[in-house]
Tab-separated table of C-alpha atoms in Angstrom:
chain	number	residue	atom	x	y	z
A	1	MET	CA	-6.105	-27.198	-15.672
A	2	ASP	CA	-2.718	-28.750	-16.190
A	3	TRP	CA	-0.628	-28.366	-13.061
A	4	ASN	CA	2.290	-30.117	-14.695
A	5	VAL	CA	3.386	-26.773	-16.084
A	6	ILE	CA	4.305	-25.674	-12.558
A	7	ILE	CA	6.331	-28.778	-11.793
A	8	VAL	CA	8.241	-28.457	-15.050
A	9	ASN	CA	9.037	-24.795	-14.472
A	10	LEU	CA	9.534	-25.033	-10.724
A	11	PRO	CA	13.308	-24.424	-10.706
A	12	PHE	CA	12.871	-21.231	-12.737
A	13	LEU	CA	9.998	-20.035	-10.551
A	14	MET	CA	11.905	-20.785	-7.359
A	15	LYS	CA	14.838	-18.766	-8.636
A	16	GLY	CA	12.378	-15.878	-8.974
A	17	LEU	CA	11.038	-16.444	-5.481
A	18	TRP	CA	14.577	-16.474	-4.135
A	19	MET	CA	15.166	-13.123	-5.863
A	20	SER	CA	12.005	-11.709	-4.233
A	21	ILE	CA	13.124	-12.880	-0.807
A	22	LYS	CA	16.640	-11.542	-1.327
A	23	LEU	CA	15.243	-8.198	-2.437
A	24	ALA	CA	12.869	-7.965	0.536
A	25	VAL	CA	15.533	-8.940	3.077
A	26	LEU	CA	18.099	-6.511	1.657
A	27	VAL	CA	15.554	-3.688	1.536
A	28	ILE	CA	14.591	-4.290	5.168
A	29	CYS	CA	18.252	-4.502	6.259
A	30	PHE	CA	19.109	-1.181	4.624
A	31	ALA	CA	15.872	0.705	5.254
A	32	PHE	CA	15.636	-0.101	8.961
A	33	PRO	CA	18.866	1.541	10.196
A	34	ILE	CA	18.194	4.599	8.014
A	35	ALA	CA	14.704	4.775	9.473
A	36	CYS	CA	16.023	4.565	13.053
A	37	VAL	CA	18.190	7.620	12.465
A	38	MET	CA	15.393	9.492	10.720
A	39	ALA	CA	12.838	8.659	13.384
A	40	VAL	CA	15.080	10.229	16.006
A	41	GLY	CA	15.448	13.203	13.663
A	42	ARG	CA	11.704	13.390	13.231
A	43	ILE	CA	11.151	14.021	16.953
A	44	SER	CA	14.253	16.163	17.446
A	45	ASN	CA	13.850	19.611	18.975
A	46	ARG	CA	16.147	21.098	16.369
A	47	LEU	CA	14.010	22.357	13.511
A	48	TRP	CA	16.747	22.012	10.898
A	49	ILE	CA	16.786	18.289	11.623
A	50	ARG	CA	13.074	17.812	12.176
A	51	TYR	CA	11.729	19.575	9.093
A	52	PRO	CA	13.893	17.865	6.473
A	53	SER	CA	13.028	14.427	7.889
A	54	ALA	CA	9.342	15.310	8.009
A	55	ILE	CA	9.384	16.586	4.427
A	56	PHE	CA	11.214	13.491	3.218
A	57	VAL	CA	8.814	11.123	4.961
A	58	ASN	CA	5.747	12.939	3.672
A	59	ILE	CA	6.996	13.104	0.094
A	60	MET	CA	7.675	9.372	0.080
A	61	ARG	CA	4.378	8.509	1.705
A	62	SER	CA	2.299	10.533	-0.704
A	63	ASN	CA	3.766	8.884	-3.816
A	64	PRO	CA	3.013	5.373	-5.075
A	65	LEU	CA	5.901	2.909	-4.845
A	66	ILE	CA	5.721	2.199	-8.557
A	67	LEU	CA	6.345	5.883	-9.318
A	68	ILE	CA	9.274	6.007	-6.874
A	69	VAL	CA	10.741	2.961	-8.627
A	70	PHE	CA	10.396	4.719	-11.994
A	71	TRP	CA	11.991	7.859	-10.533
A	72	PHE	CA	15.036	6.028	-9.238
A	73	PHE	CA	15.302	3.799	-12.243
A	74	PHE	CA	15.582	6.946	-14.308
A	75	LEU	CA	17.584	9.113	-11.896
A	76	VAL	CA	20.206	6.755	-10.486
A	77	PRO	CA	22.097	6.260	-13.780
A	78	ILE	CA	21.980	10.029	-14.432
A	79	LEU	CA	23.174	10.941	-10.954
A	80	THR	CA	25.947	8.376	-10.826
A	81	GLY	CA	26.876	8.999	-14.439
A	82	ARG	CA	27.159	5.301	-15.233
A	83	PRO	CA	24.786	2.339	-15.360
A	84	VAL	CA	24.631	0.600	-11.983
A	85	GLY	CA	22.379	-2.250	-13.044
A	86	ASP	CA	18.664	-2.832	-12.630
A	87	PHE	CA	18.969	-4.531	-9.287
A	88	ALA	CA	20.833	-1.641	-7.670
A	89	SER	CA	18.455	0.995	-9.079
A	90	VAL	CA	15.391	-0.858	-7.882
A	91	MET	CA	17.005	-1.548	-4.504
A	92	ILE	CA	17.775	2.142	-3.928
A	93	GLY	CA	14.205	3.121	-4.806
A	94	PHE	CA	12.752	0.490	-2.478
A	95	VAL	CA	15.093	1.359	0.381
A	96	VAL	CA	14.317	5.074	0.191
A	97	PHE	CA	10.577	4.439	-0.074
A	98	PHE	CA	10.282	1.908	2.743
A	99	ALA	CA	12.682	3.851	4.990
A	100	ALA	CA	9.952	6.503	5.145
A	101	TYR	CA	7.332	3.981	6.278
A	102	PHE	CA	9.679	2.395	8.814
A	103	THR	CA	10.462	5.890	10.114
A	104	GLU	CA	6.818	6.493	10.936
A	105	ILE	CA	6.487	3.145	12.707
A	106	ILE	CA	9.623	3.739	14.761
A	107	ARG	CA	8.553	7.287	15.555
A	108	SER	CA	5.211	6.190	16.937
A	109	GLY	CA	7.031	3.418	18.796
A	110	ILE	CA	9.348	5.954	20.393
A	111	GLN	CA	6.420	8.184	21.262
A	112	SER	CA	4.672	5.242	22.914
A	113	VAL	CA	7.451	5.182	25.510
A	114	GLY	CA	6.524	7.413	28.422
A	115	ARG	CA	8.059	10.855	28.589
A	116	ASN	CA	9.170	10.171	32.163
A	117	GLN	CA	11.525	7.474	30.855
A	118	ILE	CA	13.434	10.122	28.914
A	119	GLN	CA	13.448	12.468	31.908
A	120	ALA	CA	14.651	9.684	34.175
A	121	GLY	CA	17.404	8.803	31.712
A	122	LEU	CA	18.558	12.393	31.351
A	123	SER	CA	18.458	13.011	35.084
A	124	THR	CA	20.769	10.065	35.788
A	125	GLY	CA	23.363	11.870	33.735
A	126	LEU	CA	23.005	10.060	30.408
A	127	SER	CA	23.331	12.193	27.291
A	128	TYR	CA	20.364	12.531	24.913
A	129	PHE	CA	21.748	9.918	22.551
A	130	GLN	CA	22.628	7.548	25.360
A	131	THR	CA	19.076	7.889	26.683
A	132	MET	CA	17.705	7.165	23.228
A	133	ARG	CA	19.981	4.209	22.593
A	134	MET	CA	19.868	2.550	26.005
A	135	ILE	CA	16.497	3.496	27.476
A	136	VAL	CA	13.990	4.557	24.842
A	137	LEU	CA	14.822	2.514	21.731
A	138	PRO	CA	14.904	-0.924	23.434
A	139	GLN	CA	11.427	-0.329	24.879
A	140	ALA	CA	10.148	1.291	21.702
A	141	LEU	CA	11.427	-1.595	19.579
A	142	ARG	CA	9.554	-4.074	21.706
A	143	ASN	CA	6.311	-2.118	21.371
A	144	MET	CA	6.577	-1.792	17.630
A	145	ILE	CA	7.580	-5.344	16.723
A	146	PRO	CA	4.077	-6.288	15.459
A	147	ALA	CA	3.890	-3.173	13.260
A	148	LEU	CA	7.407	-3.844	11.986
A	149	ILE	CA	6.554	-7.411	11.022
A	150	THR	CA	3.428	-6.211	9.223
A	151	GLU	CA	5.593	-3.703	7.365
A	152	CYS	CA	8.044	-6.472	6.411
A	153	VAL	CA	5.121	-8.359	4.869
A	154	ILE	CA	4.244	-5.191	2.958
A	155	VAL	CA	7.855	-4.954	1.754
A	156	PHE	CA	7.650	-8.535	0.509
A	157	GLN	CA	4.393	-7.751	-1.281
A	158	GLY	CA	6.020	-4.584	-2.617
A	159	THR	CA	8.816	-6.510	-4.303
A	160	THR	CA	6.256	-7.497	-6.962
A	161	ILE	CA	6.585	-3.914	-8.212
A	162	ALA	CA	10.092	-4.726	-9.468
A	163	TYR	CA	8.144	-6.503	-12.204
A	164	VAL	CA	7.611	-3.183	-14.000
A	165	VAL	CA	11.308	-2.688	-14.629
A	166	GLY	CA	11.841	-6.279	-15.676
A	167	LEU	CA	13.737	-7.489	-12.644
A	168	ARG	CA	13.357	-11.249	-12.520
A	169	GLU	CA	11.598	-11.640	-9.190
A	170	PHE	CA	8.810	-14.152	-8.526
A	171	LEU	CA	5.968	-12.353	-10.298
A	172	ASN	CA	8.095	-11.495	-13.295
A	173	SER	CA	9.336	-15.100	-13.532
A	174	THR	CA	5.740	-16.272	-13.411
A	175	PHE	CA	4.864	-13.809	-16.148
A	176	LEU	CA	7.747	-15.023	-18.319
A	177	VAL	CA	6.636	-18.643	-17.942
A	178	THR	CA	3.041	-17.721	-18.886
A	179	GLU	CA	4.364	-16.017	-22.024
A	180	ARG	CA	6.138	-19.191	-23.022
A	181	THR	CA	3.599	-21.815	-21.964
A	182	LEU	CA	0.314	-19.868	-22.383
A	183	ARG	CA	-0.957	-21.269	-19.095
A	184	PRO	CA	-1.781	-18.122	-17.102
A	185	ALA	CA	-4.484	-19.695	-14.932
A	186	GLU	CA	-2.340	-22.343	-13.231
A	187	LEU	CA	0.724	-20.130	-12.939
A	188	TYR	CA	-0.908	-17.021	-11.493
A	189	ILE	CA	-2.984	-19.083	-9.087
A	190	PHE	CA	0.215	-20.816	-7.985
A	191	ALA	CA	1.913	-17.429	-7.520
A	192	ALA	CA	-1.057	-16.168	-5.511
A	193	ILE	CA	-0.931	-19.249	-3.266
A	194	VAL	CA	2.802	-18.832	-2.631
A	195	TYR	CA	2.440	-15.137	-1.805
A	196	PHE	CA	-0.547	-15.907	0.379
A	197	ILE	CA	1.299	-18.536	2.407
A	198	VAL	CA	4.290	-16.285	3.071
A	199	CYS	CA	2.257	-13.159	3.840
A	200	PHE	CA	-0.389	-14.945	5.908
A	201	ALA	CA	2.320	-16.522	8.051
A	202	GLY	CA	3.766	-13.059	8.606
A	203	SER	CA	0.359	-11.612	9.501
A	204	LEU	CA	-0.311	-14.419	11.979
A	205	LEU	CA	3.058	-13.858	13.636
A	206	ALA	CA	2.386	-10.127	13.923
A	207	ARG	CA	-1.029	-10.767	15.451
A	208	GLN	CA	0.413	-13.267	17.919
A	209	LEU	CA	3.004	-10.762	19.096
A	210	GLU	CA	0.396	-8.016	19.326
A	211	LYS	CA	-1.355	-9.958	22.063
A	212	ARG	CA	1.666	-9.582	24.334
A	213	LYS	CA	1.482	-6.784	26.814
A	214	VAL	CA	2.692	-3.430	25.580
A	215	ILE	CA	5.140	-1.563	27.781
A	216	THR	CA	4.289	2.057	28.372
B	30	MET	CA	28.603	16.205	-9.263
B	31	ALA	CA	27.522	17.564	-12.606
B	32	LEU	CA	23.993	16.733	-13.588
B	33	ASN	CA	24.090	15.727	-17.201
B	34	TYR	CA	20.529	16.595	-18.084
B	35	ASP	CA	18.744	19.259	-20.147
B	36	PHE	CA	15.513	20.418	-18.623
B	37	GLU	CA	12.747	21.121	-21.073
B	38	TRP	CA	9.564	21.724	-19.142
B	39	GLY	CA	7.779	23.076	-22.190
B	40	LEU	CA	7.462	19.642	-23.735
B	41	LEU	CA	4.815	18.740	-21.166
B	42	LEU	CA	2.459	21.213	-22.834
B	43	GLU	CA	3.097	19.857	-26.296
B	44	ASN	CA	0.901	17.240	-27.863
B	45	PRO	CA	0.681	14.298	-27.555
B	46	HIS	CA	2.185	14.713	-24.053
B	47	LYS	CA	-0.469	17.179	-22.932
B	48	GLU	CA	-3.270	14.845	-24.023
B	49	TRP	CA	-1.672	11.904	-22.231
B	50	ILE	CA	-1.388	13.905	-19.030
B	51	ILE	CA	-5.004	15.068	-19.152
B	52	GLU	CA	-6.253	11.578	-19.923
B	53	GLY	CA	-4.019	10.182	-17.180
B	54	LEU	CA	-5.372	12.600	-14.603
B	55	ALA	CA	-8.948	11.767	-15.568
B	56	HIS	CA	-8.312	8.035	-15.293
B	57	THR	CA	-6.475	8.260	-11.969
B	58	VAL	CA	-9.131	10.430	-10.340
B	59	GLY	CA	-12.108	8.620	-11.866
B	60	LEU	CA	-10.785	5.155	-11.159
B	61	SER	CA	-9.771	5.811	-7.575
B	62	LEU	CA	-12.964	7.683	-6.661
B	63	THR	CA	-15.205	4.957	-8.103
B	64	ALA	CA	-13.145	2.155	-6.576
B	65	TRP	CA	-13.181	3.915	-3.204
B	66	VAL	CA	-16.973	4.257	-3.182
B	67	ILE	CA	-17.510	0.607	-4.182
B	68	ALA	CA	-14.905	-0.474	-1.616
B	69	LEU	CA	-16.718	1.464	1.105
B	70	ILE	CA	-19.982	-0.324	0.353
B	71	ILE	CA	-18.460	-3.812	0.233
B	72	GLY	CA	-16.119	-3.043	3.106
B	73	ILE	CA	-18.905	-1.911	5.401
B	74	LEU	CA	-20.821	-5.075	4.558
B	75	ILE	CA	-17.864	-7.377	5.208
B	76	GLY	CA	-16.764	-5.466	8.282
B	77	THR	CA	-20.238	-5.716	9.773
B	78	ILE	CA	-20.735	-9.416	9.139
B	79	ARG	CA	-17.460	-10.038	10.952
B	80	MET	CA	-19.044	-8.565	14.063
B	81	THR	CA	-22.208	-10.676	14.014
B	82	GLN	CA	-23.004	-13.709	16.168
B	83	SER	CA	-23.117	-16.178	13.279
B	84	PRO	CA	-19.868	-18.164	13.018
B	85	LEU	CA	-20.463	-18.824	9.316
B	86	LEU	CA	-20.838	-15.140	8.445
B	87	ARG	CA	-17.842	-14.300	10.600
B	88	PHE	CA	-15.776	-16.917	8.829
B	89	ILE	CA	-16.775	-15.585	5.405
B	90	GLY	CA	-15.819	-12.070	6.460
B	91	THR	CA	-12.468	-13.119	7.896
B	92	ALA	CA	-11.665	-15.299	4.886
B	93	TYR	CA	-12.425	-12.396	2.553
B	94	VAL	CA	-10.166	-10.009	4.436
B	95	GLU	CA	-7.253	-12.431	4.814
B	96	PHE	CA	-7.503	-13.538	1.206
B	97	PHE	CA	-7.366	-10.063	-0.284
B	98	ARG	CA	-4.866	-8.625	2.169
B	99	ASN	CA	-2.244	-11.343	1.880
B	100	ILE	CA	-1.924	-11.463	-1.887
B	101	PRO	CA	-0.046	-8.551	-3.453
B	102	LEU	CA	-2.326	-6.199	-5.373
B	103	LEU	CA	-0.268	-6.622	-8.530
B	104	VAL	CA	-0.832	-10.390	-8.448
B	105	GLN	CA	-4.554	-9.798	-7.911
B	106	LEU	CA	-4.629	-7.436	-10.892
B	107	PHE	CA	-2.986	-10.070	-13.072
B	108	ILE	CA	-5.404	-12.734	-11.911
B	109	TRP	CA	-8.416	-10.557	-12.714
B	110	PHE	CA	-6.905	-9.587	-16.025
B	111	PHE	CA	-5.415	-12.845	-17.304
B	112	VAL	CA	-7.142	-15.621	-15.358
B	113	PHE	CA	-10.655	-14.427	-14.511
B	114	PRO	CA	-11.898	-14.271	-18.157
B	115	LEU	CA	-10.645	-17.843	-18.708
B	116	MET	CA	-12.745	-19.066	-15.797
B	117	LEU	CA	-15.954	-17.713	-17.300
B	118	PRO	CA	-18.212	-19.948	-19.414
B	119	ASN	CA	-17.477	-19.490	-23.120
B	120	ASP	CA	-20.302	-17.155	-24.103
B	121	LEU	CA	-19.719	-14.966	-21.036
B	122	MET	CA	-16.024	-14.846	-21.831
B	123	PHE	CA	-16.710	-13.568	-25.320
B	124	ALA	CA	-19.097	-10.967	-23.937
B	125	TRP	CA	-16.453	-9.912	-21.399
B	126	ASN	CA	-13.780	-9.557	-24.076
B	127	ARG	CA	-16.140	-7.507	-26.206
B	128	LEU	CA	-16.717	-4.989	-23.420
B	129	PRO	CA	-15.213	-1.579	-24.098
B	130	HIS	CA	-12.283	-0.660	-21.816
B	131	VAL	CA	-11.634	-4.138	-20.412
B	132	PRO	CA	-8.446	-2.975	-18.622
B	133	LEU	CA	-10.323	-0.150	-16.930
B	134	ILE	CA	-13.156	-2.422	-15.766
B	135	THR	CA	-10.669	-5.027	-14.556
B	136	ALA	CA	-8.720	-2.360	-12.694
B	137	LEU	CA	-11.890	-1.106	-11.047
B	138	LEU	CA	-12.871	-4.628	-10.004
B	139	ALA	CA	-9.449	-5.455	-8.558
B	140	LEU	CA	-8.965	-2.134	-6.782
B	141	SER	CA	-12.465	-2.165	-5.268
B	142	LEU	CA	-12.267	-5.698	-3.909
B	143	PHE	CA	-8.744	-5.188	-2.580
B	144	THR	CA	-9.600	-1.904	-0.884
B	145	ALA	CA	-12.837	-3.348	0.500
B	146	ALA	CA	-10.768	-5.788	2.576
B	147	ARG	CA	-8.794	-2.909	4.061
B	148	VAL	CA	-11.960	-0.916	4.703
B	149	ALA	CA	-13.506	-3.964	6.396
B	150	GLU	CA	-10.544	-4.077	8.792
B	151	HIS	CA	-11.010	-0.397	9.642
B	152	ILE	CA	-14.735	-0.937	10.134
B	153	ARG	CA	-14.080	-3.798	12.505
B	154	ALA	CA	-11.519	-1.774	14.448
B	155	GLY	CA	-14.001	1.110	14.582
B	156	ILE	CA	-16.840	-1.076	15.813
B	157	SER	CA	-14.573	-2.704	18.397
B	158	SER	CA	-13.730	0.732	19.740
B	159	ILE	CA	-17.393	1.417	20.600
B	160	PRO	CA	-18.079	1.085	24.337
B	161	LYS	CA	-20.047	-2.032	25.207
B	162	GLY	CA	-22.699	0.103	26.868
B	163	GLN	CA	-23.872	1.347	23.488
B	164	PHE	CA	-24.674	-2.211	22.406
B	165	ASP	CA	-26.433	-3.009	25.685
B	166	ALA	CA	-28.428	0.211	25.580
B	167	ALA	CA	-29.539	-0.403	22.000
B	168	ARG	CA	-30.560	-3.988	22.701
B	169	SER	CA	-32.366	-3.168	25.922
B	170	SER	CA	-34.411	-0.446	24.243
B	171	GLY	CA	-35.900	-3.207	22.059
B	172	LEU	CA	-33.972	-2.799	18.809
B	173	THR	CA	-33.267	-5.933	16.790
B	174	GLN	CA	-29.675	-6.698	15.929
B	175	VAL	CA	-30.038	-5.230	12.453
B	176	GLN	CA	-31.714	-2.110	13.799
B	177	MET	CA	-29.019	-1.770	16.425
B	178	TYR	CA	-26.320	-1.713	13.775
B	179	ARG	CA	-28.344	0.454	11.424
B	180	HIS	CA	-29.320	3.168	13.914
B	181	VAL	CA	-26.751	3.082	16.681
B	182	ILE	CA	-23.529	1.288	15.951
B	183	ILE	CA	-22.806	2.234	12.340
B	184	PRO	CA	-23.506	5.971	12.656
B	185	TYR	CA	-21.356	6.038	15.787
B	186	ALA	CA	-18.605	3.899	14.311
B	187	PHE	CA	-18.606	5.858	11.083
B	188	ARG	CA	-17.708	9.065	12.870
B	189	VAL	CA	-14.943	7.320	14.787
B	190	MET	CA	-13.643	5.875	11.539
B	191	ILE	CA	-13.669	8.978	9.361
B	192	PRO	CA	-9.879	9.484	9.509
B	193	THR	CA	-9.023	5.923	8.479
B	194	ILE	CA	-11.727	5.782	5.820
B	195	THR	CA	-10.601	9.049	4.260
B	196	SER	CA	-6.952	8.068	4.301
B	197	GLU	CA	-8.043	4.854	2.593
B	198	PHE	CA	-8.947	7.070	-0.361
B	199	LEU	CA	-5.314	8.126	-0.538
B	200	THR	CA	-4.302	4.465	-0.545
B	201	VAL	CA	-6.587	3.685	-3.500
B	202	PHE	CA	-5.378	6.817	-5.205
B	203	LYS	CA	-1.777	5.626	-4.977
B	204	ASN	CA	-2.627	1.989	-5.684
B	205	SER	CA	-4.376	2.987	-8.903
B	206	ALA	CA	-0.869	3.574	-10.308
B	207	LEU	CA	-0.383	-0.201	-10.442
B	208	THR	CA	-3.090	-0.513	-13.074
B	209	LEU	CA	-0.645	0.773	-15.691
B	210	THR	CA	0.666	-2.810	-15.794
B	211	ILE	CA	-2.573	-3.985	-17.399
B	212	GLY	CA	-2.722	-1.054	-19.775
B	213	VAL	CA	-4.800	1.568	-18.006
B	214	ALA	CA	-3.519	4.976	-19.094
B	215	GLU	CA	-3.456	6.602	-15.662
B	216	ILE	CA	-1.091	9.390	-14.630
B	217	THR	CA	1.949	7.270	-13.717
B	218	GLY	CA	1.503	5.348	-16.959
B	219	ALA	CA	1.283	8.640	-18.844
B	220	ALA	CA	4.471	9.854	-17.173
B	221	LYS	CA	6.213	6.590	-18.048
B	222	ALA	CA	5.035	6.923	-21.654
B	223	ILE	CA	6.364	10.489	-21.903
B	224	GLU	CA	9.674	9.326	-20.450
B	225	ALA	CA	9.929	6.481	-22.930
B	226	TRP	CA	8.946	8.806	-25.794
B	227	SER	CA	11.199	11.779	-25.025
B	228	PHE	CA	13.674	10.560	-22.398
B	229	HIS	CA	12.645	13.558	-20.279
B	230	GLY	CA	11.902	11.503	-17.193
B	231	ILE	CA	12.383	14.229	-14.605
B	232	GLU	CA	9.729	16.488	-16.105
B	233	ALA	CA	7.340	13.605	-16.753
B	234	TYR	CA	7.614	12.021	-13.309
B	235	THR	CA	7.358	15.445	-11.681
B	236	VAL	CA	3.879	15.829	-13.165
B	237	ALA	CA	2.825	12.503	-11.654
B	238	SER	CA	4.441	13.182	-8.275
B	239	VAL	CA	2.887	16.635	-8.055
B	240	THR	CA	-0.513	15.078	-8.798
B	241	TYR	CA	-0.210	12.602	-5.928
B	242	MET	CA	1.260	15.102	-3.494
B	243	THR	CA	-1.308	17.815	-4.193
B	244	THR	CA	-4.142	15.347	-3.822
B	245	THR	CA	-2.679	14.098	-0.550
B	246	ALA	CA	-2.366	17.640	0.777
B	247	ILE	CA	-5.954	18.501	-0.182
B	248	VAL	CA	-7.370	15.308	1.320
B	249	VAL	CA	-5.403	15.754	4.561
B	250	LEU	CA	-6.702	19.324	4.936
B	251	PHE	CA	-10.250	18.244	4.156
B	252	MET	CA	-9.914	15.355	6.603
B	253	SER	CA	-8.887	17.533	9.530
B	254	TRP	CA	-11.766	19.920	8.764
B	255	LEU	CA	-14.256	17.050	8.568
B	256	GLU	CA	-12.918	15.395	11.673
B	257	HIS	CA	-13.404	18.649	13.541
B	258	ARG	CA	-16.953	19.117	12.209
B	259	LEU	CA	-18.157	15.598	12.972
B	260	ARG	CA	-16.359	14.834	16.209
B	261	ILE	CA	-18.485	13.113	18.784
B	262	PRO	CA	-19.021	15.358	21.818
B	263	GLY	CA	-17.515	13.825	24.907
B	264	LEU	CA	-14.839	11.836	23.098
B	265	ILE	CA	-11.334	13.138	23.514
B	266	ALA	CA	-10.220	14.728	20.270
B	267	ARG	CA	-7.332	13.061	18.506
B	268	LYS	CA	-4.088	15.030	18.895
């Protein structure tokens, strides 16, 4: 074992880690609002809203992320008619995929809020969307924070998949360094430790918040 | 928006594409089924030791679960593939490298151990959901701790856990796609190869997507049937 290889290549590796974090944060920032809208659609009484959201969510959830990334990597340039760059293609694939998972979390969060809350909201003269925005979603959000944090950890783990299209995130940077230095043991163990620290911290936070009382 | 693309579905039935697809299907199904079964065995073991009185066993169980759950599967695959053989003593390493289908064996190892951690979590959640009275009743009728788990808790917990355990199969099924990175020719890898070969990505990826979606549909149907068959009388049915 020669751990020097990590110190020497640390700036390059950290650039990769920064890319992973950037990717994860951007994906969460885009996927979450989309998911909020879709979750409301998923429990709508109007079938022409409910069915398309349900079909979308189920298609995304029954495919592996890596395949979705391939799909978008192939489709986005064809659909837009011009190359948009690897980062954008991968981002779009990730956002669409994780929006489906966030939708399901938000939906079950909304459904954890008692039905009488909605009735109370409507009966005080609020419109359906006002009830959703001011009464249901704030309570639902609080209930689903642990699940959301867990999902954010999964998004961070998922960014490793960008490796397959050659985006220079943390795993891909590690891979590139191993190709050059022929020191896979130290480098992959280092990568595993870094991922573990970030993800374990996230898991602990989620568990801590889970202990708080859930509003019903 | 004009779609600048010529569809040519027939090329999926031409060789070598057809062979790749068939081989890919076989690998995906075989790999995920085997990994799922191994993961169930290890997962039940780990999940159970996390519920015992011994702090040491509990610690081992928790460490296992946290370790495998908090490292991305792709990183684990790479470690098993690139690092694990280096850690073996020399003669073992040569024997390992001489094995036929090293990528496939590595994939099986990584998928099983990773999924086992998830199964262990489900097992623990299932066992925790059992009313305390069941434990007291088993102990007071003179069963030892092992017997209690063997005859009372696990059969009970297993029926409670059927939905999560079955859906775990779908997770392995999808996760098996990652093994293309270490050279296992499973269905996503086959689709990628066809795309690279012919630039007909839509047709190729459709085959893979249809595979995953059909399997999901079948498993979900089977699951609701099984759940109905094996439900525990007296427990409120889900949904």
